Amino acid sequence: MNSPIVRILILAGISLFFSGDVFSQDECSRNYRTCVRTCNANRDQALSRNNLERSQIRIRLGQALIQCNVQYVNDRTGRQACRNEKIRAANAELAALDAADRQANRERLNCITECRRQLSECRQPPAPTLDLGGGFEVECLEVHLSGL
């Protein structure tokens, strides 16, 4: 192999080894990423549950509307009133889920803010401590005032 190429490869390898960002991150960064992933996962689970519930509400609404049609087959006014009541109830449930989605997103933002606080705290250098290794004695010097 060519000597300059070997030197370049060795220097590149040393740079990668000491960079720290390539092979491993510091513990603070790893903890931060784990914290944010947890925040996102909790939000995603809440949104998934809410979406599942939305699907069930829509299915129940469809069944209720069919039941209104069957129950009031010859009563157009009764059928429309029944349908309006079922639609209003479903819309109220869907609105509650929309509020739950917004709350899940707010909780995620609060969680990420806490992750950032922990990251900042983790990266703070430790406060210096002064260890004197035991007791010490301070001696006072005598001052002679002569001629006063």
PDB file of C-alpha atoms in Angstrom:
ATOM      1  CA  MET A   1       0.000   0.000   0.000  1.00  0.00           C
ATOM      2  CA  ASN A   2       0.989   3.541  -0.522  1.00  0.00           C
ATOM      3  CA  SER A   3       2.464   5.231   2.561  1.00  0.00           C
ATOM      4  CA  PRO A   4       0.340   8.454   2.430  1.00  0.00           C
ATOM      5  CA  ILE A   5      -2.846   6.387   2.081  1.00  0.00           C
ATOM      6  CA  VAL A   6      -1.950   4.328   5.148  1.00  0.00           C
ATOM      7  CA  ARG A   7      -1.283   7.520   7.116  1.00  0.00           C
ATOM      8  CA  ILE A   8      -4.628   9.002   6.058  1.00  0.00           C
ATOM      9  CA  LEU A   9      -6.470   5.821   7.024  1.00  0.00           C
ATOM     10  CA  ILE A  10      -4.721   5.711  10.403  1.00  0.00           C
ATOM     11  CA  LEU A  11      -5.503   9.380  11.076  1.00  0.00           C
ATOM     12  CA  ALA A  12      -9.132   8.866  10.039  1.00  0.00           C
ATOM     13  CA  GLY A  13      -9.403   5.867  12.354  1.00  0.00           C
ATOM     14  CA  ILE A  14      -7.933   7.793  15.258  1.00  0.00           C
ATOM     15  CA  SER A  15     -10.303  10.703  14.593  1.00  0.00           C
ATOM     16  CA  LEU A  16     -13.296   8.384  14.574  1.00  0.00           C
ATOM     17  CA  PHE A  17     -12.158   6.690  17.757  1.00  0.00           C
ATOM     18  CA  PHE A  18     -11.794   9.931  19.690  1.00  0.00           C
ATOM     19  CA  SER A  19     -14.812  11.721  18.227  1.00  0.00           C
ATOM     20  CA  GLY A  20     -17.227  10.023  20.644  1.00  0.00           C
ATOM     21  CA  ASP A  21     -20.216  10.856  18.439  1.00  0.00           C
ATOM     22  CA  VAL A  22     -19.588   8.092  15.936  1.00  0.00           C
ATOM     23  CA  PHE A  23     -19.427   4.979  18.078  1.00  0.00           C
ATOM     24  CA  SER A  24     -21.160   6.072  21.226  1.00  0.00           C
ATOM     25  CA  GLN A  25     -22.874   9.073  22.665  1.00  0.00           C
ATOM     26  CA  ASP A  26     -22.389  10.310  26.141  1.00  0.00           C
ATOM     27  CA  GLU A  27     -24.737   9.003  28.790  1.00  0.00           C
ATOM     28  CA  CYS A  28     -26.646  12.284  28.990  1.00  0.00           C
ATOM     29  CA  SER A  29     -27.506  12.154  25.272  1.00  0.00           C
ATOM     30  CA  ARG A  30     -28.531   8.502  25.452  1.00  0.00           C
ATOM     31  CA  ASN A  31     -30.787   9.196  28.428  1.00  0.00           C
ATOM     32  CA  TYR A  32     -32.300  12.191  26.630  1.00  0.00           C
ATOM     33  CA  ARG A  33     -33.081  10.181  23.502  1.00  0.00           C
ATOM     34  CA  THR A  34     -34.629   7.412  25.617  1.00  0.00           C
ATOM     35  CA  CYS A  35     -36.709   9.971  27.496  1.00  0.00           C
ATOM     36  CA  VAL A  36     -37.988  11.578  24.267  1.00  0.00           C
ATOM     37  CA  ARG A  37     -38.782   8.150  22.784  1.00  0.00           C
ATOM     38  CA  THR A  38     -40.827   7.382  25.901  1.00  0.00           C
ATOM     39  CA  CYS A  39     -42.685  10.696  25.576  1.00  0.00           C
ATOM     40  CA  ASN A  40     -43.461   9.980  21.930  1.00  0.00           C
ATOM     41  CA  ALA A  41     -44.488   6.379  22.617  1.00  0.00           C
ATOM     42  CA  ASN A  42     -46.878   7.423  25.390  1.00  0.00           C
ATOM     43  CA  ARG A  43     -48.476  10.026  23.115  1.00  0.00           C
ATOM     44  CA  ASP A  44     -48.695   7.573  20.213  1.00  0.00           C
ATOM     45  CA  GLN A  45     -50.362   4.957  22.419  1.00  0.00           C
ATOM     46  CA  ALA A  46     -52.935   7.478  23.626  1.00  0.00           C
ATOM     47  CA  LEU A  47     -53.666   8.607  20.050  1.00  0.00           C
ATOM     48  CA  SER A  48     -53.976   4.993  18.892  1.00  0.00           C
ATOM     49  CA  ARG A  49     -56.437   4.197  21.682  1.00  0.00           C
ATOM     50  CA  ASN A  50     -58.433   7.295  20.785  1.00  0.00           C
ATOM     51  CA  ASN A  51     -58.477   6.384  17.093  1.00  0.00           C
ATOM     52  CA  LEU A  52     -59.681   2.893  17.932  1.00  0.00           C
ATOM     53  CA  GLU A  53     -62.427   4.401  20.058  1.00  0.00           C
ATOM     54  CA  ARG A  54     -63.361   6.741  17.178  1.00  0.00           C
ATOM     55  CA  SER A  55     -63.815   3.735  14.914  1.00  0.00           C
ATOM     56  CA  GLN A  56     -66.017   2.047  17.488  1.00  0.00           C
ATOM     57  CA  ILE A  57     -68.111   5.209  17.914  1.00  0.00           C
ATOM     58  CA  ARG A  58     -68.650   5.392  14.157  1.00  0.00           C
ATOM     59  CA  ILE A  59     -69.668   1.728  14.039  1.00  0.00           C
ATOM     60  CA  ARG A  60     -72.090   2.204  16.942  1.00  0.00           C
ATOM     61  CA  LEU A  61     -73.474   5.323  15.268  1.00  0.00           C
ATOM     62  CA  GLY A  62     -74.104   3.414  12.054  1.00  0.00           C
ATOM     63  CA  GLN A  63     -75.917   0.700  13.991  1.00  0.00           C
ATOM     64  CA  ALA A  64     -77.935   3.280  15.920  1.00  0.00           C
ATOM     65  CA  LEU A  65     -78.955   5.065  12.715  1.00  0.00           C
ATOM     66  CA  ILE A  66     -80.117   1.773  11.212  1.00  0.00           C
ATOM     67  CA  GLN A  67     -82.059   1.084  14.398  1.00  0.00           C
ATOM     68  CA  CYS A  68     -83.702   4.535  14.114  1.00  0.00           C
ATOM     69  CA  ASN A  69     -84.699   3.727  10.525  1.00  0.00           C
ATOM     70  CA  VAL A  70     -86.181   0.387  11.585  1.00  0.00           C
ATOM     71  CA  GLN A  71     -87.870   1.701  14.720  1.00  0.00           C
ATOM     72  CA  TYR A  72     -89.454   4.701  12.955  1.00  0.00           C
ATOM     73  CA  VAL A  73     -90.011   3.192   9.533  1.00  0.00           C
ATOM     74  CA  ASN A  74     -93.343   4.966   9.017  1.00  0.00           C
ATOM     75  CA  ASP A  75     -92.637   8.062  11.133  1.00  0.00           C
ATOM     76  CA  ARG A  76     -90.373  10.445   9.261  1.00  0.00           C
ATOM     77  CA  THR A  77     -90.312  13.031  12.065  1.00  0.00           C
ATOM     78  CA  GLY A  78     -89.537  10.414  14.734  1.00  0.00           C
ATOM     79  CA  ARG A  79     -86.857   8.856  12.556  1.00  0.00           C
ATOM     80  CA  GLN A  80     -85.183  12.229  11.983  1.00  0.00           C
ATOM     81  CA  ALA A  81     -85.355  13.114  15.681  1.00  0.00           C
ATOM     82  CA  CYS A  82     -83.860   9.722  16.602  1.00  0.00           C
ATOM     83  CA  ARG A  83     -81.080  10.133  14.042  1.00  0.00           C
ATOM     84  CA  ASN A  84     -80.294  13.683  15.214  1.00  0.00           C
ATOM     85  CA  GLU A  85     -80.099  12.495  18.829  1.00  0.00           C
ATOM     86  CA  LYS A  86     -77.701   9.644  17.927  1.00  0.00           C
ATOM     87  CA  ILE A  87     -75.547  11.927  15.792  1.00  0.00           C
ATOM     88  CA  ARG A  88     -75.358  14.533  18.588  1.00  0.00           C
ATOM     89  CA  ALA A  89     -74.305  11.866  21.096  1.00  0.00           C
ATOM     90  CA  ALA A  90     -71.638  10.504  18.741  1.00  0.00           C
ATOM     91  CA  ASN A  91     -70.343  14.004  18.028  1.00  0.00           C
ATOM     92  CA  ALA A  92     -70.040  14.657  21.774  1.00  0.00           C
ATOM     93  CA  GLU A  93     -68.008  11.458  22.197  1.00  0.00           C
ATOM     94  CA  LEU A  94     -65.802  12.378  19.238  1.00  0.00           C
ATOM     95  CA  ALA A  95     -65.255  15.875  20.649  1.00  0.00           C
ATOM     96  CA  ALA A  96     -64.148  14.328  23.951  1.00  0.00           C
ATOM     97  CA  LEU A  97     -61.624  12.205  22.040  1.00  0.00           C
ATOM     98  CA  ASP A  98     -60.372  15.285  20.204  1.00  0.00           C
ATOM     99  CA  ALA A  99     -59.802  16.918  23.599  1.00  0.00           C
ATOM    100  CA  ALA A 100     -58.000  13.774  24.772  1.00  0.00           C
ATOM    101  CA  ASP A 101     -55.752  13.984  21.676  1.00  0.00           C
ATOM    102  CA  ARG A 102     -54.890  17.588  22.480  1.00  0.00           C
ATOM    103  CA  GLN A 103     -54.166  16.614  26.084  1.00  0.00           C
ATOM    104  CA  ALA A 104     -51.889  13.776  24.938  1.00  0.00           C
ATOM    105  CA  ASN A 105     -49.965  16.233  22.771  1.00  0.00           C
ATOM    106  CA  ARG A 106     -49.676  18.718  25.663  1.00  0.00           C
ATOM    107  CA  GLU A 107     -48.411  15.936  27.936  1.00  0.00           C
ATOM    108  CA  ARG A 108     -45.834  14.980  25.306  1.00  0.00           C
ATOM    109  CA  LEU A 109     -44.571  18.563  25.131  1.00  0.00           C
ATOM    110  CA  ASN A 110     -44.382  18.744  28.934  1.00  0.00           C
ATOM    111  CA  CYS A 111     -42.555  15.418  28.971  1.00  0.00           C
ATOM    112  CA  ILE A 112     -40.027  16.592  26.362  1.00  0.00           C
ATOM    113  CA  THR A 113     -39.519  19.800  28.352  1.00  0.00           C
ATOM    114  CA  GLU A 114     -38.718  17.641  31.373  1.00  0.00           C
ATOM    115  CA  CYS A 115     -36.325  15.546  29.233  1.00  0.00           C
ATOM    116  CA  ARG A 116     -34.542  18.741  28.191  1.00  0.00           C
ATOM    117  CA  ARG A 117     -34.337  19.887  31.803  1.00  0.00           C
ATOM    118  CA  GLN A 118     -32.800  16.549  32.774  1.00  0.00           C
ATOM    119  CA  LEU A 119     -30.329  16.776  29.871  1.00  0.00           C
ATOM    120  CA  SER A 120     -29.301  20.270  30.906  1.00  0.00           C
ATOM    121  CA  GLU A 121     -28.930  19.167  34.518  1.00  0.00           C
ATOM    122  CA  CYS A 122     -26.919  16.107  33.469  1.00  0.00           C
ATOM    123  CA  ARG A 123     -24.533  18.202  31.399  1.00  0.00           C
ATOM    124  CA  GLN A 124     -23.874  20.709  34.183  1.00  0.00           C
ATOM    125  CA  PRO A 125     -20.368  20.270  35.486  1.00  0.00           C
ATOM    126  CA  PRO A 126     -20.321  19.064  39.072  1.00  0.00           C
ATOM    127  CA  ALA A 127     -19.890  21.785  41.627  1.00  0.00           C
ATOM    128  CA  PRO A 128     -16.304  21.970  42.790  1.00  0.00           C
ATOM    129  CA  THR A 129     -15.717  20.716  46.281  1.00  0.00           C
ATOM    130  CA  LEU A 130     -12.950  21.734  48.575  1.00  0.00           C
ATOM    131  CA  ASP A 131     -11.629  18.885  50.642  1.00  0.00           C
ATOM    132  CA  LEU A 132      -9.120  20.095  53.172  1.00  0.00           C
ATOM    133  CA  GLY A 133      -8.404  16.595  54.387  1.00  0.00           C
ATOM    134  CA  GLY A 134      -9.193  17.276  57.994  1.00  0.00           C
ATOM    135  CA  GLY A 135      -8.787  20.161  60.380  1.00  0.00           C
ATOM    136  CA  PHE A 136      -6.390  23.012  60.029  1.00  0.00           C
ATOM    137  CA  GLU A 137      -5.031  25.681  62.278  1.00  0.00           C
ATOM    138  CA  VAL A 138      -4.717  29.342  61.568  1.00  0.00           C
ATOM    139  CA  GLU A 139      -2.063  31.182  63.479  1.00  0.00           C
ATOM    140  CA  CYS A 140      -2.264  34.861  64.096  1.00  0.00           C
ATOM    141  CA  LEU A 141       0.793  37.009  63.761  1.00  0.00           C
ATOM    142  CA  GLU A 142       1.574  39.385  66.513  1.00  0.00           C
ATOM    143  CA  VAL A 143       1.808  42.960  65.504  1.00  0.00           C
ATOM    144  CA  HIS A 144       3.919  45.267  67.623  1.00  0.00           C
ATOM    145  CA  LEU A 145       3.073  48.874  67.440  1.00  0.00           C
ATOM    146  CA  SER A 146       6.007  50.770  68.670  1.00  0.00           C
ATOM    147  CA  GLY A 147       6.279  54.422  68.926  1.00  0.00           C
ATOM    148  CA  LEU A 148       2.619  55.136  69.053  1.00  0.00           C
TER     149      LEU A 148
END
